[in-house]
Coordinates of C-alpha atoms in Angstrom, one line a residue:
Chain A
X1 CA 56.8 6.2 -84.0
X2 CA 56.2 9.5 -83.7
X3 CA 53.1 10.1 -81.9
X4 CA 54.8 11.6 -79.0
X5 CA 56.3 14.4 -80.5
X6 CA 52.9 15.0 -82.3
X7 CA 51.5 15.2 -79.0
X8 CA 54.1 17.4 -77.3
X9 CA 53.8 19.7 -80.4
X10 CA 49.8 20.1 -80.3
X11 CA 49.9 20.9 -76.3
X12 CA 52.6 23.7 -77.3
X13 CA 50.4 24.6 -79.8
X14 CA 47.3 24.8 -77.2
X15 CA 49.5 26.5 -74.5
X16 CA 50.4 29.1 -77.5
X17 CA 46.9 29.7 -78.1
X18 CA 46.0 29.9 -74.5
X19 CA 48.3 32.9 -73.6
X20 CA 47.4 35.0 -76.6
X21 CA 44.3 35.1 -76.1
X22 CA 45.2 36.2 -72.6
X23 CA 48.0 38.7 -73.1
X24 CA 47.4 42.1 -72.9
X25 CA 50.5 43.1 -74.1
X26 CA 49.9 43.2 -78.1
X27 CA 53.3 43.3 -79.3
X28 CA 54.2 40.4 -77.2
X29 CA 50.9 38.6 -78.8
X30 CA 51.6 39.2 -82.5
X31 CA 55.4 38.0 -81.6
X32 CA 53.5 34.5 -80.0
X33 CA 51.7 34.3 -83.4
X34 CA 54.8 33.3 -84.7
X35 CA 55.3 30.8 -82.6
X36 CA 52.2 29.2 -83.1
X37 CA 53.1 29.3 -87.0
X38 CA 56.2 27.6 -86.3
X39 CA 54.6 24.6 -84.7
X40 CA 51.9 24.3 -86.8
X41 CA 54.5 24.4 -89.4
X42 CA 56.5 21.3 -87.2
X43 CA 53.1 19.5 -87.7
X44 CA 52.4 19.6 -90.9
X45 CA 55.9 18.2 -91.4
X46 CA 55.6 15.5 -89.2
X47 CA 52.4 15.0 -91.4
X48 CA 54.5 14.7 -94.5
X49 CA 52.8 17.8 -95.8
X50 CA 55.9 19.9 -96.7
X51 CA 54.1 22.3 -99.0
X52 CA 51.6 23.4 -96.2
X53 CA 54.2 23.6 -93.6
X54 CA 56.5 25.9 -96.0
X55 CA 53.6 28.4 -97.0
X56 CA 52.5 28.1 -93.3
X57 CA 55.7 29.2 -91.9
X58 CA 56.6 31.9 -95.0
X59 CA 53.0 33.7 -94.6
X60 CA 52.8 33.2 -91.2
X61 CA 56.1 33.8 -89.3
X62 CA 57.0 36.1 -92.2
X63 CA 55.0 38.2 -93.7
X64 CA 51.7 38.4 -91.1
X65 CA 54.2 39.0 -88.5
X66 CA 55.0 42.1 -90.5
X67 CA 51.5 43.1 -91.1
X68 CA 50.8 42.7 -87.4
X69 CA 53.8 44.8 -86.4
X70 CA 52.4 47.6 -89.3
X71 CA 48.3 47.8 -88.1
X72 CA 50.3 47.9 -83.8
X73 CA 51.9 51.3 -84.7
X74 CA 48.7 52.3 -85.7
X75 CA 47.0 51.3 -83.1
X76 CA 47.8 51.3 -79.3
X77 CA 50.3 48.6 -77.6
X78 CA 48.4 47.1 -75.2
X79 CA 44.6 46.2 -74.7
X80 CA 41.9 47.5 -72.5
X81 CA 41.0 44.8 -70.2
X82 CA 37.6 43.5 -71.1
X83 CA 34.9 41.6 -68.8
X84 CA 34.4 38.1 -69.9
X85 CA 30.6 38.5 -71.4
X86 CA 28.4 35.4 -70.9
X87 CA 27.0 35.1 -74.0
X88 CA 29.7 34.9 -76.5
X89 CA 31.5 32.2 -74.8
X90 CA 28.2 29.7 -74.5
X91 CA 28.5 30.7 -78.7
X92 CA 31.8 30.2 -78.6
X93 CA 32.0 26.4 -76.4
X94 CA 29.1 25.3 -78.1
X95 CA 30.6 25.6 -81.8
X96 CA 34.1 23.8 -80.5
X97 CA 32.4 21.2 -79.3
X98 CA 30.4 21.1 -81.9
X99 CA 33.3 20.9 -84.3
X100 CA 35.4 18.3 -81.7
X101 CA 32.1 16.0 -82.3
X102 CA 32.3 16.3 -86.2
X103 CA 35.7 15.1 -86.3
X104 CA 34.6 12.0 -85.0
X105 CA 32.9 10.8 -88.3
X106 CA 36.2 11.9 -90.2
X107 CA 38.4 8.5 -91.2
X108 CA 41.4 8.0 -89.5
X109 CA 44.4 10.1 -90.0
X110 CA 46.4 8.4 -93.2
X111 CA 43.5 5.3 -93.7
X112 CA 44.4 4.2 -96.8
X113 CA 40.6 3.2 -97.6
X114 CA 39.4 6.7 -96.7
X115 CA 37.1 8.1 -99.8
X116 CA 39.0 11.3 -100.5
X117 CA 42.4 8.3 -101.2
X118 CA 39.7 6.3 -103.6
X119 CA 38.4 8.5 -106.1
X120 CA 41.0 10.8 -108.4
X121 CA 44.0 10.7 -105.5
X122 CA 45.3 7.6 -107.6
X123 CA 45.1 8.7 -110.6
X124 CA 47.0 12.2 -109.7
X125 CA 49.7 9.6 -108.5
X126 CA 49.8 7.5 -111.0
X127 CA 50.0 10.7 -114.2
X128 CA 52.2 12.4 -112.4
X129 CA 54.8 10.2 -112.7
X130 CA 53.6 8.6 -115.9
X131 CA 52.4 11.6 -117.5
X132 CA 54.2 14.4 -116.1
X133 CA 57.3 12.8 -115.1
X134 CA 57.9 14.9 -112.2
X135 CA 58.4 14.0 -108.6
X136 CA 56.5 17.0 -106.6
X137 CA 52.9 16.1 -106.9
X138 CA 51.7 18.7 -105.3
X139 CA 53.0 20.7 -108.0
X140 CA 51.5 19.0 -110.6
X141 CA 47.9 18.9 -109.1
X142 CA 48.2 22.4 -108.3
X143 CA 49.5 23.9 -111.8
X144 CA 48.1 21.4 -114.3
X145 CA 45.2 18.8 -112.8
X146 CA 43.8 22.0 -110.6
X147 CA 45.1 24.7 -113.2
X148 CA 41.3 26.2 -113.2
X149 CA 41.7 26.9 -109.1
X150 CA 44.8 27.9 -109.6
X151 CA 44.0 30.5 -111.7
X152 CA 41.3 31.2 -110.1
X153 CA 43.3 31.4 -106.4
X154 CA 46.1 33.5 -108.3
X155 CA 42.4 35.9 -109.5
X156 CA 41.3 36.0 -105.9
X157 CA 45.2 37.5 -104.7
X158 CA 44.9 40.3 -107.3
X159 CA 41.4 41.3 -106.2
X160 CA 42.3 41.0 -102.5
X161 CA 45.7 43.2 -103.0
X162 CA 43.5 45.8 -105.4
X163 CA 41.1 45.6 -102.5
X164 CA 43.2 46.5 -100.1
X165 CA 45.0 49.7 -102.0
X166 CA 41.5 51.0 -102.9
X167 CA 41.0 51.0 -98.9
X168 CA 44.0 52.4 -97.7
X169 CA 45.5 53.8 -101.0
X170 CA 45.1 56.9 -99.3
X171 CA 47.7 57.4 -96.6
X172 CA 50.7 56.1 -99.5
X173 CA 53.4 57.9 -99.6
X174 CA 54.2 59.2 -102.9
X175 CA 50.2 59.2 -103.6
X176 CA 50.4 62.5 -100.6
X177 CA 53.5 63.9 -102.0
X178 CA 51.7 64.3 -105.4
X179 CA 48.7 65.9 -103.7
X180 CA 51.0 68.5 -101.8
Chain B
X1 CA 54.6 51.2 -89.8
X2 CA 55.9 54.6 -88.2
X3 CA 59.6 53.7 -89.1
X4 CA 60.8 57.0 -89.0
X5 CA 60.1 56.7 -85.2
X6 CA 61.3 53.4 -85.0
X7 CA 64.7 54.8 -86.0
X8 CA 65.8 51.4 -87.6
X9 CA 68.5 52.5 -89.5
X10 CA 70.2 53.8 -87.1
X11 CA 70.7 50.4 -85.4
X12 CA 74.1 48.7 -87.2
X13 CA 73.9 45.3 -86.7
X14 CA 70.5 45.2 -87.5
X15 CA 71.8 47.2 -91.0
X16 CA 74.9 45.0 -91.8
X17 CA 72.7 41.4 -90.8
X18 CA 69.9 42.8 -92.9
X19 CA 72.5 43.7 -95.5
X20 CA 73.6 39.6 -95.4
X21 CA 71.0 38.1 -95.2
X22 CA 68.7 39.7 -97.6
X23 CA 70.8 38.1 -101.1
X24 CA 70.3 34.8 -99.8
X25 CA 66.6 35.1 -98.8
X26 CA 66.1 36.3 -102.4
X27 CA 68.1 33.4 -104.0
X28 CA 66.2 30.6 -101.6
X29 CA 63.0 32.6 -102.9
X30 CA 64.3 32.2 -107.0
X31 CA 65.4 28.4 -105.8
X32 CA 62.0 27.5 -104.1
X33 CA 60.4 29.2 -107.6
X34 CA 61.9 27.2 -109.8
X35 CA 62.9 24.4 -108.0
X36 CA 58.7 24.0 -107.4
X37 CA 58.2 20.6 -109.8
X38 CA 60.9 18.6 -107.8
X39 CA 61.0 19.8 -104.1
X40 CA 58.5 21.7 -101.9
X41 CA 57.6 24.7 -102.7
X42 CA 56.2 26.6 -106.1
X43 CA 54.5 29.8 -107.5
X44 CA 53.2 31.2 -103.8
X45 CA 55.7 30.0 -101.1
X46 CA 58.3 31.5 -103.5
X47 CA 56.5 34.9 -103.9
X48 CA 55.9 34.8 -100.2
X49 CA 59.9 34.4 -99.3
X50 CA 60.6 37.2 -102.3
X51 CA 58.5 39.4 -101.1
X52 CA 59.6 39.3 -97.5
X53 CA 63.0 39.9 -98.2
X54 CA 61.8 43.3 -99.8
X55 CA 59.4 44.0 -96.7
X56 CA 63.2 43.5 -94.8
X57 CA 64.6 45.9 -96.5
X58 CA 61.9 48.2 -95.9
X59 CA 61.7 47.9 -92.4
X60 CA 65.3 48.5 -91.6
X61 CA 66.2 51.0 -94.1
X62 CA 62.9 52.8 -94.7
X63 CA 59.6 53.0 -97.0
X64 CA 61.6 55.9 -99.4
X65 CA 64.6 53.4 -99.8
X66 CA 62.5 50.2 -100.7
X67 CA 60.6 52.8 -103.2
X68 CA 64.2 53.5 -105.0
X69 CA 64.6 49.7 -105.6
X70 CA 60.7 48.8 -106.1
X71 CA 59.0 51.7 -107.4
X72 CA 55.1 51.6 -106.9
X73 CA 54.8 51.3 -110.6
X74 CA 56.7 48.3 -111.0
X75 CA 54.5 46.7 -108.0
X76 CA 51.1 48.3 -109.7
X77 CA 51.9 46.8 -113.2
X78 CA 53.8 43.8 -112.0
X79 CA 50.1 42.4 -109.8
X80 CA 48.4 42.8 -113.2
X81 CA 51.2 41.2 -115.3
X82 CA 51.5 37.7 -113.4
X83 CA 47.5 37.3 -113.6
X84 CA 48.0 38.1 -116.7
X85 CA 50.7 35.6 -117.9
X86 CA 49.0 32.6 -116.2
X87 CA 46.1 33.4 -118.3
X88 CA 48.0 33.8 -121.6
X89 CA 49.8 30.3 -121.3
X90 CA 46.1 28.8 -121.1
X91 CA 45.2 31.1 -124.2
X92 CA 48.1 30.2 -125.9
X93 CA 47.4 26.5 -125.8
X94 CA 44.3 26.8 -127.2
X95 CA 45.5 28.7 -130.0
X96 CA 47.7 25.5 -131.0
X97 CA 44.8 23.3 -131.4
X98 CA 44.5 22.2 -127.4
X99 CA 42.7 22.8 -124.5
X100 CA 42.6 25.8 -122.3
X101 CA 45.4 25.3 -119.6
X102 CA 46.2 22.0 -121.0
X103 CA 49.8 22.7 -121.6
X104 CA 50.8 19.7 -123.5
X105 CA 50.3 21.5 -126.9
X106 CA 53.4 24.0 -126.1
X107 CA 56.0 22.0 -127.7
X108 CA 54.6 19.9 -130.4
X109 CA 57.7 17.7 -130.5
X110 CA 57.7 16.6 -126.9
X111 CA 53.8 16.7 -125.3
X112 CA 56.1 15.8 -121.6
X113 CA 58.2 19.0 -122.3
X114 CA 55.2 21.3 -122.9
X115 CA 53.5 20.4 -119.9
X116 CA 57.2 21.1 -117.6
X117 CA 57.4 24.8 -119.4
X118 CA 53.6 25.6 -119.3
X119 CA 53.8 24.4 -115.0
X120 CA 57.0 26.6 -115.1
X121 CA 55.5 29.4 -116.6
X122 CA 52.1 29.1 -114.9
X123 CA 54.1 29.2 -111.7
X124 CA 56.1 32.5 -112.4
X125 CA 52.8 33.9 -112.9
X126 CA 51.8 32.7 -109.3
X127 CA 54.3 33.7 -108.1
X128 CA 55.0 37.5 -109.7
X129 CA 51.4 38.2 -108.6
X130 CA 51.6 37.1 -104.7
X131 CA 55.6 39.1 -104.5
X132 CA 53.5 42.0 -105.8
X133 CA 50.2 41.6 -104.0
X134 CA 52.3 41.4 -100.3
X135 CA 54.4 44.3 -101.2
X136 CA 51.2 46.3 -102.0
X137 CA 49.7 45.6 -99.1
X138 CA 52.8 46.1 -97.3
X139 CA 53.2 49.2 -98.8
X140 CA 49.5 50.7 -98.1
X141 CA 50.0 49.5 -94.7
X142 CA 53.4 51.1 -93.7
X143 CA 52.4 54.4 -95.5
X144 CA 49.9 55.1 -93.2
X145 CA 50.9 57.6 -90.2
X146 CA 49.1 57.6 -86.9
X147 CA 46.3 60.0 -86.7

């Protein structure tokens, strides 16, 4: 059983969250962001989901971490201390709550008679192995059953990365040194 | 990222660990690309790991060195290309007589076969674009200086 360690896990994973929002220090906080990856990462294991867990620990403890270190030395290393504003955090309780109430009408975690496991979940199974003959079916559903997302996710990466040179194609390096 | 400031390369073990580590965090990328159809992993996780064994280079031995062994142009055309090649595979199928993205038409002798090399290829696509998307994006970010 491994409900314990599940447990132990998510109230890291709250205490994580808890003091980042708190630090001041903002190298610190981006440096606790990758801790939080890693044990969301631990929980999607323990959930079987190996595929999440591995993109949540590459992107997250990898290359975010990076990202985060890259916009701190542009910016300053700690934060001003802010007063807590009333408003925001009635927004801000009320939409948790909110959210913690929702996932009351969700089935139980792994019921087998849950809607999204009756309708096109068995078949994937079933051509995978039959069909495709290959044992990550995550793989399969992704590339092949899903190959329109796919191509459409892999779309949405191009336009995000030319979005973002269009933005700040301006402080590159060898861009300047062909302007000087 | 000022890393001229940072004065990374300066800093040996941080220059010979980088210098071990970075060949194997290259090869578990490659393995987790094409390893994809049997164990976890495919397309993105792999670009992910490849590309951040680049962005470790970078940090420790500088923008001006990672540009020797990734030149912008290779990352400019190498976004387009892996877009591109996901959509040519789906293209190609349909120009032998089956669907768009279907794959099974790719080897007419084996339908099973086709469908393993067009998810192969498919996924080399995924992943070439997301290696070249994170290194764009970690290039624009480190080029910029503090104002």
């Amino acid at each position: 059983m491994s409900f314990p360690i599940e447990a132990i896990l998510f109230v890291f994973l709250l205490i994580t969250a808890v003091v980042i929002a708190r630090l001041r220090d903002l190298f610190a906080a981006a440096m606790l962001t990758g801790i939080f990856t890693l044990l969301s990462a631990g929980l999607f294991t323990l959930m079987d989901a190996v595929d999440v867990a591995f993109t949540e620990a590459a992107v997250g403890a990898g290359v975010s971490t990076v990202l985060m270190l890259g916009a701190l030395s542009l910016s300053a290393r700690t934060e001003k201390p802010q007063p807590i504003k009333i408003l925001p955090l009635i927004v801000v309780i009320a939409t948790g709550s909110m959210l913690v109430l929702s996932t009351l009408d969700m089935p139980h975690y792994g019921d087998p008679n849950a809607v999204i496991h009756k309708y096109l979940a068995p078949q994937y199974i079933e051509g995978a192995q039959a069909k495709f003959g290959l044992p990550n079916i995550v793989t399969v559903v992704l590339a092949s059953y899903r190959g329109y997302d796919t191509l459409g996710e892999t779309a949405v990466i191009f336009t995000a990365a030319v979005g973002v040179l269009l933005l700040l194609a301006g402080g590159f390096p060898s861009r300047k040194e062909d302007q000087e | 990222m000022n890393l001229a400031h940072l004065r990374m390369r300066d800093k040996i073990i941080l220059r010979v660990v980088a210098r071990a580590f970075i060949p194997f965090i290259l090869l578990f990328g490659l393995y987790v690309q094409f390893h994809g159809d049997y164990g976890p992993g495919g397309g993105f996780q792999a670009g992910v790991i490849f590309a951040a064994g680049f962005m470790l280079y970078g940090i420790i031995f500088g923008l001006e060195s990672l540009l020797r062994v990734m030149p912008w142009s290779v990352v400019e055309r190498g976004l387009a290309l892996g877009l591109l090649i996901y959509g040519c595979v789906g293209v190609e199928n349909m120009l032998m007589q089956g669907y768009f993205l279907d794959y099974s038409m790719l080897d007419e002798a084996d339908p099973k076969h086709g469908l393993h090399l067009g998810i192969l290829i498919v996924e080399l696509g995924v992943g070439l674009t997301v290696t070249m998307a994170m290194l764009a994006i970690f290039y624009s970010f480190s080029g910029r200086r503090r104002k």
